Coordinates of C-alpha atoms in Angstrom, one line a residue:
X1 CA 122.8 149.9 141.6
X2 CA 125.2 147.5 143.2
X3 CA 128.0 146.3 140.5
X4 CA 130.2 143.6 141.0
X5 CA 133.7 143.8 140.7
X6 CA 133.7 147.8 142.0
X7 CA 134.5 147.2 145.5
X8 CA 137.9 149.1 145.4
X9 CA 138.5 152.4 144.2
X10 CA 139.2 152.8 140.9
X11 CA 142.5 154.5 141.4
X12 CA 144.0 151.4 143.1
X13 CA 144.1 150.0 139.5
X14 CA 147.3 152.3 139.3
X15 CA 148.5 152.5 142.7
X16 CA 148.1 149.1 144.5
X17 CA 150.4 146.0 144.1
X18 CA 149.0 142.8 144.7
X19 CA 152.1 141.1 145.5
X20 CA 153.4 143.5 148.1
X21 CA 150.0 144.1 149.5
X22 CA 149.7 140.6 150.5
X23 CA 153.2 140.8 152.7
X24 CA 151.1 143.2 154.7
X25 CA 147.5 141.3 155.1
X26 CA 146.4 140.2 158.8
X27 CA 147.3 136.6 158.1
X28 CA 150.6 137.4 157.0
X29 CA 151.9 139.7 160.1
X30 CA 150.2 136.7 162.4
X31 CA 152.4 134.5 160.2
X32 CA 155.3 136.8 160.4
X33 CA 154.7 136.7 164.5
X34 CA 154.6 133.0 164.5
X35 CA 158.2 132.5 162.5
X36 CA 159.2 134.8 165.7
X37 CA 158.1 132.9 168.3
X38 CA 159.2 129.4 167.1
X39 CA 162.4 130.9 166.3
X40 CA 162.7 131.9 169.5
X41 CA 161.8 128.7 171.6
X42 CA 164.4 127.2 169.4
X43 CA 167.1 129.8 170.4
X44 CA 166.2 129.2 173.9
X45 CA 166.4 125.5 173.7
X46 CA 169.7 125.9 171.8
X47 CA 171.2 128.0 174.6
X48 CA 169.7 125.6 177.5
X49 CA 167.2 128.0 178.5
X50 CA 164.2 126.0 177.6
X51 CA 163.7 122.2 178.3
X52 CA 163.5 120.2 175.3
X53 CA 160.2 118.8 175.8
X54 CA 158.9 122.4 176.0
X55 CA 160.5 123.6 172.7
X56 CA 159.1 120.2 171.2
X57 CA 155.5 120.8 172.2
X58 CA 155.6 124.8 171.2
X59 CA 156.9 123.7 167.6
X60 CA 154.4 120.5 167.1
X61 CA 151.4 123.3 168.3
X62 CA 152.6 125.7 165.8
X63 CA 152.5 122.9 163.0
X64 CA 149.1 122.8 162.0
X65 CA 147.7 125.9 164.5
X66 CA 145.5 128.4 162.8
X67 CA 144.2 131.0 165.5
X68 CA 141.4 132.4 164.7
X69 CA 141.6 135.7 162.6
X70 CA 138.3 137.8 163.6
X71 CA 139.0 137.4 167.3
X72 CA 142.6 138.5 166.9
X73 CA 140.9 141.9 165.0
X74 CA 138.7 142.5 168.1
X75 CA 141.2 141.9 170.1
X76 CA 143.9 144.3 168.6
X77 CA 140.8 146.8 168.7
X78 CA 141.1 146.7 172.3
X79 CA 145.1 145.9 172.8
X80 CA 146.2 148.0 170.0
X81 CA 148.7 145.3 168.7
X82 CA 148.0 141.6 168.2
X83 CA 150.5 139.9 170.5
X84 CA 148.8 139.9 173.7
X85 CA 145.9 137.7 172.4
X86 CA 147.8 135.8 170.0
X87 CA 150.1 134.8 173.1
X88 CA 147.5 133.9 175.3
X89 CA 145.8 131.5 172.7
X90 CA 149.1 129.9 171.6
X91 CA 149.4 129.3 175.5
X92 CA 146.4 127.4 175.7
X93 CA 146.9 125.4 172.8
X94 CA 150.5 124.4 173.8
X95 CA 149.1 123.7 177.3
X96 CA 150.5 122.8 180.6
X97 CA 153.1 122.3 181.6
X98 CA 155.0 123.9 178.8
X99 CA 152.8 127.0 178.0
X100 CA 155.1 129.4 180.7
X101 CA 158.0 129.0 177.7
X102 CA 155.6 130.3 174.9
X103 CA 157.1 134.1 174.3
X104 CA 159.3 133.9 177.1
X105 CA 161.3 136.8 178.1
X106 CA 160.1 138.8 174.8
X107 CA 157.4 141.4 175.0
X108 CA 154.8 142.6 171.7
X109 CA 157.4 144.9 170.2
X110 CA 160.1 142.4 169.7
X111 CA 157.5 140.2 167.8
X112 CA 155.9 143.1 165.7
X113 CA 159.2 144.3 164.6
X114 CA 160.9 141.3 163.8
X115 CA 157.8 139.7 162.0
X116 CA 157.7 143.1 160.2
X117 CA 161.7 142.8 159.3
X118 CA 160.7 139.1 157.8
X119 CA 157.8 140.8 155.4
X120 CA 160.1 143.5 154.5
X121 CA 162.9 141.0 153.6
X122 CA 160.3 139.5 151.0
X123 CA 159.3 143.1 149.8
X124 CA 162.5 143.9 149.1
X125 CA 163.2 140.6 146.9
X126 CA 160.1 141.9 145.0
X127 CA 161.7 145.1 144.6
X128 CA 165.3 144.0 143.3
X129 CA 163.7 141.4 140.8
X130 CA 161.7 144.5 139.2
X131 CA 164.4 146.7 139.4
X132 CA 166.4 144.2 137.6
X133 CA 164.0 143.9 135.2
X134 CA 163.9 147.5 134.5
X135 CA 167.8 148.1 134.2
X136 CA 167.8 145.3 131.8
X137 CA 165.1 147.3 130.1
X138 CA 166.9 150.6 129.5
X139 CA 170.5 148.6 128.7
X140 CA 168.4 147.3 125.8
X141 CA 167.1 150.4 125.3
X142 CA 170.6 152.0 124.6
X143 CA 172.1 148.9 122.8
X144 CA 169.1 149.8 120.1
X145 CA 168.5 153.4 119.9
X146 CA 171.6 154.7 121.7
X147 CA 173.4 156.7 119.5
X148 CA 170.9 158.9 118.2
X149 CA 171.0 162.3 119.0
X150 CA 168.5 164.1 121.5
X151 CA 168.7 167.6 122.6
X152 CA 169.6 167.9 126.4
X153 CA 167.2 170.7 128.3
X154 CA 168.3 172.4 131.4
X155 CA 165.1 174.6 132.9
X156 CA 162.9 173.3 130.2
X157 CA 165.2 175.2 127.6
X158 CA 167.1 173.5 124.9
X159 CA 170.7 173.1 126.3
X160 CA 173.2 171.0 124.1
X161 CA 173.1 168.1 122.0
X162 CA 173.8 164.3 123.3
X163 CA 172.4 161.0 122.9
X164 CA 169.7 158.5 124.0
X165 CA 172.3 156.9 125.2
X166 CA 173.2 159.7 127.3
X167 CA 169.7 160.6 128.3
X168 CA 169.3 157.0 129.4
X169 CA 172.5 157.1 131.6
X170 CA 170.7 159.8 133.7
X171 CA 168.0 157.0 134.5
X172 CA 169.7 154.4 135.0
X173 CA 172.7 155.4 137.3
X174 CA 170.6 156.3 140.3
X175 CA 168.2 153.3 139.7
X176 CA 171.6 151.1 140.1
X177 CA 172.1 153.4 143.1
X178 CA 168.9 152.4 144.8
X179 CA 169.1 148.8 143.6
X180 CA 172.7 148.3 146.0
X181 CA 170.7 150.3 149.0
X182 CA 168.0 147.9 148.8
X183 CA 170.4 144.9 148.6
X184 CA 172.5 146.4 151.8
X185 CA 169.3 147.0 153.5
X186 CA 168.0 143.4 152.7
X187 CA 171.3 142.1 154.2
X188 CA 171.1 144.4 157.2
X189 CA 167.5 143.9 158.7
X190 CA 167.8 144.1 162.3
X191 CA 165.8 141.8 164.7
X192 CA 164.3 143.3 167.5
X193 CA 164.6 141.4 171.3
X194 CA 164.8 143.8 173.9
X195 CA 161.9 142.5 176.4
X196 CA 159.7 144.6 177.9
X197 CA 161.5 148.1 178.6
X198 CA 164.2 147.1 175.9
X199 CA 167.0 146.2 178.1
X200 CA 167.7 142.5 177.2
X201 CA 167.3 141.8 181.2
X202 CA 164.3 139.5 180.9
X203 CA 166.4 137.1 179.1
X204 CA 168.9 136.8 181.6
X205 CA 172.8 136.2 181.2
X206 CA 172.8 134.7 177.7
X207 CA 170.9 137.4 176.2
X208 CA 173.8 138.6 173.6
X209 CA 174.1 135.0 172.6
X210 CA 170.4 134.8 172.2
X211 CA 170.7 137.8 169.9
X212 CA 172.9 136.3 168.0
X213 CA 171.5 132.7 167.8
X214 CA 167.7 134.1 166.8
X215 CA 169.1 136.5 164.5
X216 CA 171.0 133.5 162.5
X217 CA 167.9 131.1 162.7
X218 CA 165.5 134.0 161.1
X219 CA 168.4 135.5 158.4
X220 CA 168.3 138.8 159.8
X221 CA 171.2 141.0 161.4
X222 CA 171.9 141.1 165.2
X223 CA 171.2 144.3 166.5
X224 CA 171.1 146.0 169.9
X225 CA 167.2 147.1 170.9
X226 CA 165.4 149.7 168.9
X227 CA 162.1 150.0 170.5
X228 CA 162.8 153.7 171.0
X229 CA 164.8 154.5 167.9
X230 CA 162.8 154.0 164.4
X231 CA 165.8 154.7 162.6
X232 CA 165.7 151.0 160.8
X233 CA 162.1 151.8 159.5
X234 CA 163.1 155.0 158.3
X235 CA 166.1 153.8 156.5
X236 CA 163.8 151.3 154.8
X237 CA 161.3 154.0 154.0
X238 CA 163.9 156.3 152.6
X239 CA 164.7 153.8 150.1
X240 CA 160.9 153.6 149.0
X241 CA 161.0 157.3 148.3
X242 CA 164.3 157.3 146.8
X243 CA 163.4 154.8 144.4
X244 CA 159.8 156.1 144.1
X245 CA 161.3 159.5 143.3
X246 CA 163.8 158.4 140.6
X247 CA 161.0 156.5 139.1
X248 CA 158.7 159.8 139.1
X249 CA 161.2 161.7 137.5
X250 CA 161.8 158.8 134.5
X251 CA 157.8 159.5 134.2
X252 CA 158.1 163.3 134.3
X253 CA 161.1 163.2 131.8
X254 CA 159.1 160.3 129.2
X255 CA 155.9 162.4 129.4
X256 CA 157.6 166.0 128.2
X257 CA 159.3 163.6 125.6
X258 CA 156.0 162.5 124.6
X259 CA 154.4 165.7 123.8
X260 CA 153.1 166.1 120.6
X261 CA 155.3 168.8 119.5
X262 CA 158.3 167.0 120.9
X263 CA 158.0 163.5 120.3
X264 CA 161.4 162.0 120.7
X265 CA 160.1 159.0 122.3
X266 CA 157.2 156.3 121.5
X267 CA 155.0 154.6 123.6
X268 CA 153.0 151.3 122.9
X269 CA 149.6 152.1 124.1
X270 CA 148.2 155.2 125.8
X271 CA 145.3 157.1 127.3
X272 CA 142.4 158.3 125.5
X273 CA 140.2 161.4 125.7
X274 CA 136.6 161.6 125.7
X275 CA 137.1 165.0 123.7
X276 CA 139.8 164.6 121.5
X277 CA 140.0 161.5 120.1
X278 CA 143.8 161.9 118.2
X279 CA 145.5 162.3 121.5
X280 CA 147.6 159.4 123.3
X281 CA 147.9 160.7 127.1
X282 CA 151.3 159.2 128.7
X283 CA 149.0 157.8 131.9
X284 CA 151.7 155.7 132.9
X285 CA 154.5 157.8 133.0
X286 CA 152.0 160.5 134.6
X287 CA 151.2 158.0 137.5
X288 CA 154.7 157.2 138.1
X289 CA 155.0 161.2 139.0
X290 CA 152.0 160.6 141.0
X291 CA 153.6 158.0 143.1
X292 CA 157.0 159.5 143.3
X293 CA 155.3 162.4 144.6
X294 CA 153.1 160.4 147.1
X295 CA 155.7 158.5 148.6
X296 CA 157.6 162.2 149.0
X297 CA 155.0 163.1 151.3
X298 CA 154.8 159.9 153.2
X299 CA 158.2 160.1 154.0
X300 CA 157.6 163.6 155.9
X301 CA 154.8 161.7 157.5
X302 CA 156.6 158.8 158.7
X303 CA 159.4 160.6 159.9
X304 CA 157.3 161.9 162.6
X305 CA 157.2 158.7 164.3
X306 CA 161.1 159.4 165.1
X307 CA 159.5 161.8 167.6
X308 CA 158.6 159.3 170.3
X309 CA 158.1 159.2 174.2
X310 CA 160.2 157.4 176.8
X311 CA 160.7 153.6 176.1
X312 CA 157.8 152.7 173.3
X313 CA 155.6 155.0 171.5
X314 CA 152.1 153.4 170.6
X315 CA 151.3 156.5 168.4
X316 CA 154.5 156.3 166.6
X317 CA 154.4 152.6 166.1
X318 CA 150.3 152.8 164.7
X319 CA 151.4 155.5 162.6
X320 CA 154.4 153.4 160.9
X321 CA 151.7 150.5 160.5
X322 CA 149.6 153.2 158.6
X323 CA 152.1 154.8 156.4
X324 CA 154.9 151.8 155.5
X325 CA 153.0 149.3 153.7
X326 CA 151.6 152.5 151.3
X327 CA 155.1 153.5 150.6
X328 CA 156.2 150.1 149.6
X329 CA 153.3 149.5 147.5
X330 CA 153.5 152.7 145.8
X331 CA 157.5 152.0 144.8
X332 CA 156.3 148.4 143.7
X333 CA 153.7 149.9 141.8
X334 CA 155.7 152.5 140.3
X335 CA 158.3 149.7 139.1
X336 CA 155.6 147.7 137.4
X337 CA 154.3 150.8 135.6
X338 CA 157.9 151.7 134.5
X339 CA 158.8 148.2 133.5
X340 CA 155.5 148.0 131.1
X341 CA 155.9 151.5 129.8
X342 CA 159.4 151.0 128.6
X343 CA 158.6 147.5 127.3
X344 CA 157.5 148.7 123.7
X345 CA 159.0 152.1 123.7
X346 CA 161.3 153.7 120.8
X347 CA 163.2 156.8 120.7
X348 CA 163.5 159.2 117.9
X349 CA 165.9 162.0 117.2
X350 CA 165.3 165.3 118.8
X351 CA 167.7 167.2 116.5

């Protein structure tokens, strides 16, 4: 029997984030690559590296041009990257005598990596908005319940009395640091522009100036080529991991506080048991723990992309494409769960 609406795994009810997943679709990846191509042409025109007529033709072509996605998927399976087929089709659409100015001096990695940074900028915007909402929730809970006494626990044993405000500070303080980290990353996301072997020689004597202009056009930061140094990707991944890890710690605390014999936090809603109808399981808190652990594991996997061969590694590059979207989505989903979980929460004295 085939059930309509059951075309994704049930676990994705928790782990997926539609807003962030949308930024890693084939369509969005192509769109971001074309943004790079248009900005590159504009920057080269501004520096008199390209005739006005060629730039105008490229820009006019890109306005309503819709490349065949299925063909690009097919070509991607052969080339291991979408840019060669995309550039060939764009050059055909632009036509002679201007086709040679499309993607002039650039390589596939310039387009893919810069396009990824454009999409990650939107990811960071989403996370910042949700993180701001969560911090506001924690502040409001502290205002409402902050003076209520609780028992602090160290190594799973009762330690000394403190307050709900003290407990919430252990949650909010690292979240504030994560928000600062995300903002710093957002303001320093780098372009990638190195040409075929990452030296920039293919762009001529105006290369350094070209980088500055391109970065300004795209709203990114100027940077030396990082073809073989994947630190910028790992920096972003680490931010996702730290955020999900702190949210997992919060989820773990909430699950412990929600235990029947402890009951220092009251949650609205909860999961039921098929055998014990009296139970109200802290499902969202548990999933926050799971997503934190997932990103910790994925960080270890993604870190292997730092060990890459020579000037460009197809294997390391492909690993990033597989792992990084999962990490972004896990961080986003965990933030949503935390906001929803704490929306109707209340605290009770634990002393």
